[in-house]
Short mmCIF file of C-alpha atoms and ligand atoms in Angstrom, two decimals:
data_model
loop_
_atom_site.label_atom_id
_atom_site.label_comp_id
_atom_site.label_asym_id
_atom_site.label_seq_id
_atom_site.Cartn_x
_atom_site.Cartn_y
_atom_site.Cartn_z
CA MET A 1 16.30 -11.35 -54.27
CA ILE A 2 19.62 -11.47 -56.05
CA ARG A 3 21.53 -8.20 -56.09
CA LYS A 4 24.94 -9.31 -57.28
CA THR A 5 25.48 -6.50 -59.79
CA SER A 6 24.86 -3.92 -57.02
CA LEU A 7 27.42 -5.75 -54.88
CA GLN A 8 29.97 -5.74 -57.72
CA TYR A 9 29.56 -2.00 -58.23
CA HIS A 10 29.65 -1.31 -54.50
CA SER A 11 32.86 -3.31 -54.03
CA GLU A 12 34.52 -1.16 -56.65
CA THR A 13 33.00 2.16 -55.53
CA GLU A 14 33.79 1.85 -51.84
CA ASN A 15 37.48 2.04 -52.75
CA ILE A 16 37.05 5.31 -54.57
CA THR A 17 34.46 7.18 -52.48
CA PRO A 18 34.02 6.86 -48.69
CA GLY A 19 31.49 4.14 -47.89
CA GLY A 20 30.71 3.80 -51.59
CA VAL A 21 28.05 6.54 -51.40
CA SER A 22 27.77 10.21 -52.35
CA SER A 23 25.73 10.99 -49.21
CA PRO A 24 26.03 8.97 -45.99
CA VAL A 25 22.27 8.33 -45.52
CA ARG A 26 22.42 6.04 -48.55
CA ALA A 27 24.80 3.57 -46.90
CA PHE A 28 23.36 0.51 -45.19
CA ASP A 29 24.47 -3.02 -44.38
CA PRO A 30 25.44 -5.20 -46.09
CA TYR A 31 25.66 -2.82 -49.07
CA PRO A 32 23.48 -0.17 -50.73
CA ILE A 33 21.44 -1.05 -53.76
CA TYR A 34 22.05 0.60 -57.10
CA MET A 35 18.81 1.77 -58.68
CA GLY A 36 18.69 1.79 -62.46
CA SER A 37 15.31 3.29 -63.28
CA GLY A 38 12.05 4.52 -61.85
CA ALA A 39 8.54 5.16 -63.14
CA GLY A 40 5.71 6.41 -60.97
CA CYS A 41 6.10 4.86 -57.53
CA LEU A 42 8.17 1.91 -58.78
CA ILE A 43 11.94 1.64 -58.93
CA LYS A 44 14.06 -1.10 -60.47
CA ASP A 45 17.57 -1.98 -59.34
CA ILE A 46 20.36 -2.85 -61.77
CA ASP A 47 19.77 -6.57 -61.19
CA GLY A 48 16.18 -6.14 -62.37
CA ASN A 49 14.41 -6.35 -58.99
CA GLU A 50 11.41 -4.05 -58.64
CA TYR A 51 10.30 -2.17 -55.51
CA VAL A 52 7.44 0.09 -54.49
CA ASP A 53 9.34 3.17 -53.41
CA LEU A 54 8.55 4.80 -50.06
CA CYS A 55 11.88 6.59 -49.76
CA MET A 56 11.23 8.64 -52.90
CA ALA A 57 14.76 10.08 -52.91
CA TYR A 58 14.09 11.55 -49.43
CA GLY A 59 11.27 13.80 -50.52
CA PRO A 60 11.58 15.57 -53.87
CA LEU A 61 9.43 13.20 -55.91
CA ILE A 62 5.87 14.12 -54.97
CA LEU A 63 4.85 13.34 -58.57
CA GLY A 64 6.71 10.03 -58.62
CA HIS A 65 9.66 9.07 -60.80
CA ALA A 66 10.01 10.26 -64.41
CA HIS A 67 6.81 12.30 -64.51
CA PRO A 68 5.95 13.24 -68.14
CA SER A 69 5.47 16.97 -67.39
CA ILE A 70 8.89 17.19 -65.84
CA ILE A 71 10.59 15.22 -68.60
CA SER A 72 9.06 17.51 -71.15
CA ALA A 73 9.94 20.74 -69.27
CA VAL A 74 13.55 19.62 -68.79
CA THR A 75 13.98 18.43 -72.38
CA GLU A 76 12.59 21.65 -73.85
CA GLN A 77 14.84 23.80 -71.67
CA LEU A 78 17.95 21.67 -72.32
CA LYS A 79 17.54 22.18 -76.04
CA LYS A 80 17.73 25.93 -75.44
CA GLY A 81 20.74 25.77 -73.12
CA SER A 82 21.50 24.56 -69.61
CA VAL A 83 23.07 27.59 -67.94
CA PHE A 84 23.70 31.18 -68.98
CA GLY A 85 25.08 33.01 -65.94
CA THR A 86 22.35 35.61 -66.52
CA PRO A 87 18.74 35.86 -65.37
CA SER A 88 16.37 33.61 -67.32
CA VAL A 89 12.61 33.38 -67.81
CA PRO A 90 12.09 29.96 -66.11
CA GLU A 91 13.92 31.36 -63.08
CA THR A 92 11.64 34.41 -62.88
CA ASP A 93 8.57 32.23 -63.42
CA LEU A 94 9.59 29.93 -60.57
CA ILE A 95 10.30 32.86 -58.24
CA LYS A 96 6.91 34.36 -59.12
CA THR A 97 5.16 31.05 -58.44
CA ILE A 98 6.87 30.71 -55.06
CA THR A 99 5.82 34.25 -54.06
CA GLU A 100 2.24 33.41 -55.06
CA LYS A 101 2.10 30.12 -53.17
CA VAL A 102 4.24 30.55 -50.05
CA PRO A 103 2.76 32.98 -47.47
CA CYS A 104 6.04 34.44 -46.11
CA ALA A 105 7.67 34.76 -49.53
CA GLU A 106 7.65 38.46 -50.39
CA MET A 107 11.05 37.90 -51.99
CA VAL A 108 12.89 34.73 -52.98
CA ARG A 109 16.52 33.78 -53.67
CA LEU A 110 17.11 30.57 -55.62
CA VAL A 111 20.07 28.36 -54.70
CA ASN A 112 21.13 24.76 -55.41
CA SER A 113 20.35 22.73 -52.29
CA GLY A 114 18.60 22.80 -48.95
CA THR A 115 21.95 23.09 -47.21
CA GLU A 116 22.77 26.25 -49.13
CA ALA A 117 19.34 27.70 -48.41
CA VAL A 118 19.87 27.16 -44.67
CA MET A 119 23.47 28.37 -44.64
CA HIS A 120 22.54 31.62 -46.37
CA SER A 121 19.40 32.13 -44.26
CA VAL A 122 21.41 31.81 -41.08
CA ARG A 123 23.97 34.33 -42.33
CA LEU A 124 21.17 36.65 -43.43
CA ALA A 125 19.51 36.43 -40.01
CA ARG A 126 22.78 37.29 -38.30
CA GLY A 127 23.49 40.14 -40.72
CA TYR A 128 20.00 41.56 -40.38
CA THR A 129 19.75 41.37 -36.58
CA GLY A 130 23.41 41.96 -35.69
CA ARG A 131 23.15 39.03 -33.25
CA ASN A 132 25.11 35.75 -33.17
CA GLY A 133 22.96 33.06 -31.53
CA ILE A 134 20.95 30.50 -33.49
CA VAL A 135 18.47 28.14 -31.85
CA LYS A 136 17.67 24.77 -33.38
CA MET A 137 15.70 21.74 -32.21
CA LYS A 138 17.34 18.60 -30.81
CA GLY A 139 17.08 15.87 -33.42
CA GLY A 140 16.45 18.41 -36.18
CA PHE A 141 18.55 18.43 -39.33
CA HIS A 142 19.16 21.40 -41.57
CA GLY A 143 21.77 20.15 -44.01
CA SER A 144 25.51 20.00 -43.63
CA CYS A 145 26.54 23.57 -42.86
CA ASP A 146 28.82 24.04 -39.85
CA SER A 147 26.51 26.07 -37.63
CA MET A 148 23.72 23.52 -37.95
CA LEU A 149 25.73 20.32 -37.47
CA SER A 150 26.75 21.02 -33.92
CA ASP A 151 25.72 23.00 -30.85
CA ARG A 152 27.41 24.49 -27.79
CA THR A 153 27.12 21.23 -25.84
CA GLN A 154 28.74 19.15 -28.57
CA SER A 155 32.18 20.50 -29.32
CA SER A 156 34.67 18.08 -30.85
CA SER A 157 38.03 18.65 -32.49
CA LYS A 158 37.43 15.71 -34.83
CA ASN A 159 34.27 16.82 -36.64
CA GLY A 160 35.85 19.84 -38.32
CA ILE A 161 33.55 22.39 -36.68
CA THR A 162 35.25 25.07 -34.60
CA GLU A 163 34.18 25.48 -31.01
CA TYR A 164 33.34 29.12 -31.75
CA THR A 165 30.83 28.08 -34.40
CA ALA A 166 29.31 25.40 -32.16
CA TYR A 167 29.15 27.86 -29.26
CA ASP A 168 26.68 30.10 -31.10
CA THR A 169 24.21 27.27 -31.74
CA TYR A 170 21.72 26.33 -29.01
CA ALA A 171 19.69 23.11 -29.20
CA ILE A 172 16.38 22.84 -27.40
CA GLU A 173 13.54 20.35 -27.39
CA TYR A 174 10.79 20.62 -30.04
CA ASN A 175 7.32 21.18 -28.56
CA SER A 176 8.78 22.71 -25.37
CA VAL A 177 7.46 26.23 -24.86
CA GLY A 178 9.41 26.53 -21.59
CA GLN A 179 12.78 25.79 -23.20
CA MET A 180 12.04 28.23 -26.00
CA GLU A 181 11.19 30.93 -23.49
CA SER A 182 14.43 30.42 -21.55
CA VAL A 183 16.73 30.30 -24.55
CA LEU A 184 15.31 33.51 -26.01
CA GLU A 185 15.66 35.42 -22.74
CA GLY A 186 19.26 36.59 -23.14
CA GLY A 187 18.40 38.69 -26.22
CA ASN A 188 21.36 37.51 -28.32
CA ILE A 189 19.44 35.12 -30.53
CA ALA A 190 19.40 36.10 -34.20
CA ALA A 191 17.03 33.34 -35.25
CA VAL A 192 15.18 30.23 -34.28
CA ILE A 193 15.39 27.68 -37.08
CA MET A 194 13.02 24.75 -37.02
CA GLU A 195 11.21 22.32 -39.22
CA PRO A 196 7.56 23.21 -38.49
CA VAL A 197 6.86 19.47 -38.68
CA MET A 198 10.01 17.55 -37.82
CA GLY A 199 11.11 15.30 -40.64
CA ASN A 200 14.57 14.20 -39.58
CA ALA A 201 13.66 12.45 -36.35
CA GLY A 202 11.04 10.38 -38.06
CA VAL A 203 7.93 12.53 -38.37
CA ILE A 204 6.95 14.64 -35.35
CA LEU A 205 3.96 16.95 -35.32
CA PRO A 206 3.61 20.26 -33.49
CA GLU A 207 1.33 20.13 -30.46
CA LYS A 208 -1.72 22.36 -30.48
CA ASP A 209 -0.73 26.06 -30.53
CA TYR A 210 3.00 25.28 -30.21
CA LEU A 211 3.94 27.03 -33.47
CA LYS A 212 1.68 29.96 -32.59
CA LYS A 213 3.44 30.36 -29.25
CA VAL A 214 6.86 30.14 -30.91
CA ARG A 215 5.81 32.86 -33.33
CA LYS A 216 4.68 35.09 -30.46
CA MET A 217 7.82 34.53 -28.39
CA THR A 218 10.18 35.20 -31.29
CA GLU A 219 8.30 38.37 -32.21
CA LYS A 220 8.51 39.63 -28.65
CA GLU A 221 12.30 39.14 -28.58
CA GLU A 222 12.77 40.48 -32.12
CA THR A 223 14.33 37.16 -33.03
CA LEU A 224 13.73 35.98 -36.59
CA LEU A 225 11.76 32.79 -37.07
CA ILE A 226 13.08 30.57 -39.87
CA PHE A 227 10.92 27.65 -40.90
CA ASP A 228 13.06 25.04 -42.61
CA GLU A 229 10.56 23.79 -45.17
CA VAL A 230 13.04 21.81 -47.26
CA ILE A 231 10.88 18.74 -46.63
CA THR A 232 7.47 20.25 -45.79
CA GLY A 233 7.50 22.94 -48.49
CA PHE A 234 5.12 22.00 -51.33
CA ARG A 235 4.68 18.66 -49.49
CA LEU A 236 2.04 19.52 -46.86
CA SER A 237 0.15 21.98 -49.07
CA GLU A 238 0.82 24.39 -51.92
CA GLY A 239 2.11 26.88 -49.35
CA GLY A 240 3.86 24.31 -47.14
CA ALA A 241 3.51 23.88 -43.39
CA GLN A 242 3.25 27.64 -42.82
CA GLU A 243 0.04 27.66 -44.85
CA LYS A 244 -1.28 24.44 -43.31
CA TYR A 245 -0.78 25.70 -39.74
CA GLY A 246 -1.39 29.39 -40.47
CA ILE A 247 1.88 30.58 -38.92
CA ILE A 248 4.01 32.93 -41.00
CA PRO A 249 7.77 32.85 -40.36
CA ASP A 250 10.14 35.72 -41.24
CA ILE A 251 12.22 33.50 -43.52
CA CYS A 252 11.68 30.00 -44.89
CA THR A 253 14.01 27.61 -46.62
CA MET A 254 12.93 25.26 -49.39
CA GLY A 255 14.41 22.52 -51.56
CA LYS A 256 13.47 19.03 -52.77
CA ILE A 257 10.01 19.33 -54.44
CA MET A 258 10.62 22.83 -55.81
CA GLY A 259 13.33 21.39 -58.10
CA GLY A 260 11.05 18.76 -59.64
CA GLY A 261 13.68 16.09 -58.90
CA LEU A 262 16.71 18.17 -59.93
CA PRO A 263 19.13 19.70 -57.40
CA ALA A 264 17.44 22.78 -55.94
CA GLY A 265 17.00 25.08 -53.01
CA ALA A 266 15.55 28.47 -52.20
CA PHE A 267 15.02 30.79 -49.31
CA ALA A 268 12.39 33.43 -49.04
CA GLY A 269 10.97 35.93 -46.64
CA ARG A 270 10.06 39.46 -45.74
CA LYS A 271 11.23 42.03 -48.26
CA ASP A 272 13.09 44.22 -45.74
CA ILE A 273 15.07 41.17 -44.61
CA MET A 274 15.75 39.78 -48.08
CA MET A 275 16.94 43.19 -49.34
CA HIS A 276 19.80 42.79 -46.88
CA LEU A 277 21.30 40.29 -49.35
CA SER A 278 23.86 41.28 -51.97
CA PRO A 279 23.69 43.07 -54.37
CA THR A 280 21.15 45.26 -52.52
CA GLY A 281 22.60 44.65 -49.05
CA PRO A 282 25.77 43.64 -47.23
CA VAL A 283 25.12 39.88 -46.75
CA VAL A 284 26.96 38.02 -49.50
CA GLN A 285 25.34 35.09 -51.27
CA THR A 286 26.37 33.82 -54.70
CA GLY A 287 26.13 30.70 -56.91
CA THR A 288 27.17 29.83 -60.47
CA PHE A 289 24.23 27.46 -60.83
CA SER A 290 21.72 29.33 -58.65
CA GLY A 291 18.40 29.76 -60.44
CA ASN A 292 19.51 27.26 -63.07
CA PRO A 293 16.98 27.36 -65.93
CA VAL A 294 16.71 23.56 -66.27
CA THR A 295 16.05 23.12 -62.56
CA ALA A 296 13.66 26.06 -62.60
CA ALA A 297 11.71 24.58 -65.52
CA ALA A 298 11.45 21.23 -63.72
CA GLY A 299 10.43 22.90 -60.47
CA LEU A 300 7.82 25.03 -62.16
CA ALA A 301 6.34 21.94 -63.82
CA ALA A 302 6.12 20.19 -60.45
CA LEU A 303 4.51 23.12 -58.66
CA THR A 304 2.04 23.61 -61.48
CA GLU A 305 0.98 19.93 -61.40
CA MET A 306 0.41 20.01 -57.63
CA THR A 307 -3.03 21.57 -57.33
CA GLU A 308 -5.01 21.81 -54.10
CA LYS A 309 -7.12 18.83 -55.18
CA ARG A 310 -4.04 16.66 -55.65
CA TYR A 311 -2.85 17.53 -52.14
CA GLU A 312 -6.26 16.56 -50.78
CA ASP A 313 -6.27 13.26 -52.65
CA LEU A 314 -2.72 12.45 -51.58
CA ASP A 315 -3.52 13.25 -47.96
CA LYS A 316 -6.52 10.96 -48.06
CA SER A 317 -4.76 8.02 -49.70
CA THR A 318 -1.81 8.32 -47.31
CA GLU A 319 -4.19 8.45 -44.35
CA GLU A 320 -5.74 5.17 -45.52
CA LEU A 321 -2.32 3.58 -45.95
CA VAL A 322 -1.09 4.69 -42.54
CA SER A 323 -4.25 3.57 -40.82
CA SER A 324 -3.84 0.08 -42.28
CA LEU A 325 -0.20 -0.01 -41.09
CA SER A 326 -1.30 1.08 -37.60
CA ASP A 327 -4.01 -1.58 -37.61
CA SER A 328 -1.41 -4.23 -38.42
CA MET A 329 0.76 -3.09 -35.53
CA ASN A 330 -2.23 -3.21 -33.17
CA ASP A 331 -3.46 -6.56 -34.46
CA ARG A 332 -0.03 -8.09 -33.96
CA ASN A 333 0.36 -6.53 -30.50
CA ILE A 334 3.40 -4.54 -31.47
CA THR A 335 4.09 -1.56 -29.25
CA GLY A 336 4.61 1.48 -31.40
CA THR A 337 3.05 4.42 -33.10
CA VAL A 338 2.90 5.89 -36.58
CA ASN A 339 3.18 9.67 -36.95
CA ARG A 340 1.87 11.25 -40.13
CA ALA A 341 1.58 14.70 -41.64
CA GLY A 342 0.01 14.66 -45.12
CA SER A 343 2.08 12.43 -47.38
CA MET A 344 4.96 11.94 -44.93
CA PHE A 345 4.95 9.36 -42.14
CA GLN A 346 7.15 7.23 -39.94
CA MET A 347 6.57 4.38 -37.52
CA PHE A 348 8.32 4.26 -34.15
CA PHE A 349 8.64 0.87 -32.44
CA GLY A 350 8.78 0.27 -28.70
CA VAL A 351 7.28 3.65 -27.73
CA LYS A 352 3.70 4.82 -27.40
CA ALA A 353 4.07 8.44 -28.53
CA VAL A 354 6.83 10.65 -29.90
CA LYS A 355 6.69 14.43 -29.55
CA ASN A 356 10.34 15.51 -29.66
CA GLY A 357 13.78 14.50 -30.90
CA THR A 358 14.89 12.88 -27.64
CA GLU A 359 11.80 10.67 -27.51
CA ALA A 360 12.42 9.67 -31.13
CA GLN A 361 15.94 8.53 -30.20
CA ARG A 362 14.43 6.12 -27.66
CA CYS A 363 12.48 4.09 -30.21
CA ASP A 364 13.60 0.58 -31.12
CA ARG A 365 15.76 1.36 -34.12
CA ASP A 366 17.00 -2.22 -34.50
CA MET A 367 13.43 -3.34 -35.02
CA TYR A 368 13.04 -0.74 -37.75
CA THR A 369 16.25 -1.92 -39.44
CA ASN A 370 14.96 -5.47 -39.32
CA LEU A 371 11.67 -4.31 -40.86
CA PHE A 372 13.53 -2.35 -43.54
CA ARG A 373 15.56 -5.42 -44.62
CA ARG A 374 12.55 -7.68 -44.76
CA MET A 375 10.43 -5.12 -46.63
CA LEU A 376 13.27 -4.73 -49.11
CA ASP A 377 13.23 -8.45 -49.82
CA ALA A 378 9.46 -8.24 -50.18
CA GLY A 379 9.80 -5.50 -52.81
CA VAL A 380 9.17 -2.33 -50.81
CA TYR A 381 11.97 0.24 -50.55
CA MET A 382 11.56 2.16 -47.28
CA PRO A 383 14.10 4.71 -46.05
CA PRO A 384 16.96 2.65 -44.58
CA ALA A 385 17.18 4.45 -41.21
CA ALA A 386 14.58 4.56 -38.43
CA LEU A 387 14.62 8.33 -38.02
CA GLU A 388 13.90 9.14 -41.64
CA VAL A 389 10.56 9.62 -43.41
CA ASN A 390 8.41 7.45 -45.65
CA PHE A 391 7.01 9.54 -48.49
CA THR A 392 4.09 8.80 -50.77
CA SER A 393 3.45 10.44 -54.14
CA THR A 394 0.54 11.12 -56.46
CA GLU A 395 1.63 7.90 -58.22
CA HIS A 396 1.09 5.65 -55.19
CA HIS A 397 -2.19 4.14 -56.29
CA LYS A 398 -4.57 1.87 -54.38
CA GLU A 399 -2.90 -1.34 -55.56
CA ASP A 400 0.57 -0.05 -54.60
CA ASN A 401 -0.57 0.93 -51.13
CA GLN A 402 -2.29 -2.42 -50.80
CA LYS A 403 0.98 -4.19 -51.61
CA ILE A 404 2.77 -2.08 -48.97
CA SER A 405 0.10 -2.91 -46.37
CA GLU A 406 0.13 -6.64 -47.14
CA GLU A 407 3.90 -6.93 -47.06
CA PHE A 408 4.08 -4.88 -43.87
CA ASP A 409 1.59 -7.19 -42.20
CA ASN A 410 3.46 -10.30 -43.42
CA VAL A 411 6.77 -8.95 -42.20
CA LEU A 412 5.37 -8.05 -38.76
CA ARG A 413 3.95 -11.57 -38.50
CA CYS A 414 7.37 -13.10 -39.27
CA MET A 415 9.17 -10.74 -36.90
CA LYS A 416 7.02 -11.68 -33.90
N1 PMP B 501 16.79 20.93 -44.25
C1 PMP B 501 16.04 19.84 -44.06
C2 PMP B 501 14.86 19.92 -43.16
C3 PMP B 501 16.39 18.65 -44.69
O1 PMP B 501 15.66 17.56 -44.47
C4 PMP B 501 17.51 18.63 -45.55
C5 PMP B 501 17.94 17.36 -46.28
N2 PMP B 501 17.26 16.23 -46.07
C6 PMP B 501 18.24 19.79 -45.72
C7 PMP B 501 17.86 20.94 -45.06
C8 PMP B 501 19.42 19.83 -46.64
O2 PMP B 501 18.99 19.75 -47.95
P1 PMP B 501 19.98 19.24 -49.12
O3 PMP B 501 20.20 17.79 -48.89
O4 PMP B 501 19.25 19.56 -50.38
O5 PMP B 501 21.24 20.02 -48.97
#
């Protein structure tokens, strides 16, 4: 594949923005590809090469690229105005829909990104409980707010995070009930924040009853449980992972799908906790673009399209795809495993099972990078890094999944 126009743009852009990208996950060697358009599950780069997309912008596009309902909702709202700095009807409609679909959402606050949702949730948890400590999972990712980017074992003067901030963050292993028990013991933990299904260390599923035990332990210690559902929200079911696993957190964060492909975020939870936010409470949270009517219209269109039946169909088609990828790995005697939850999956090479962030780190990431490059040349755009997630959408049809499976098998054959 020839990608010389992407290279030309990259050569220019890397002099005017670090690494030539607006978010570091987009950078890869030898240079990132500029996409020009997308329709359904297909994307086309600016040199005209076409790819089946499995990265799907890291999760928001459950309905594929340029879905007609979203185009129409956005266009109609834009004609009326893009931002008012007042409440608006699309905003209220989206909030209402979230309260109807998401089990923990008695009240919702709309923001502009997953990072914001997490940052404000953490502050809210501290304000509500009067405690400082926050527990996160090793290998988890919750956006780029200071308290979530570091932990007490990882202080550094070069990363811009003060040692005081890092000191209040504890990192423990996902799926470890023992570590959770110990960390909660001191009584100074405001909240445990976790992705109920990990989606930033590849995909890692909760072991049987793990989330239930976490819920019990946090309740006992009067520590708030925050599910970061920025990826899993509206991805694993209409009510997210909390609905799928039947565990209700005190607060949850959302983003990605709930913006219909536009920049979005939200956090939601118990009314008594949410009322602690300004203007009704002392915890400050503001945003010029929060609850933006265009984003809200797009998000509402996406959530309305995603009925229970569509989740079932998507789960089934992704299961078929993943089972054919696993078969290829087995047939070609490649050590590895593929973890899947609904329409999100990731393969890990060189390991037999992955159940926490540290185990994910041990997989053969070079082999994944090699696979990524070869799949790219074969016309399949996977996420560039090994510990990311492949996402399918309602627009990944049988023939698209067949192409992915065939190319995957070809690539594995060549890599042997
Ligand atoms: N939480 C999780 C679980 C995420 O995966 C991400 C981003 N991938 C974020 C928070 C941050 O979201 P955003 O990029 O919208 O700020």
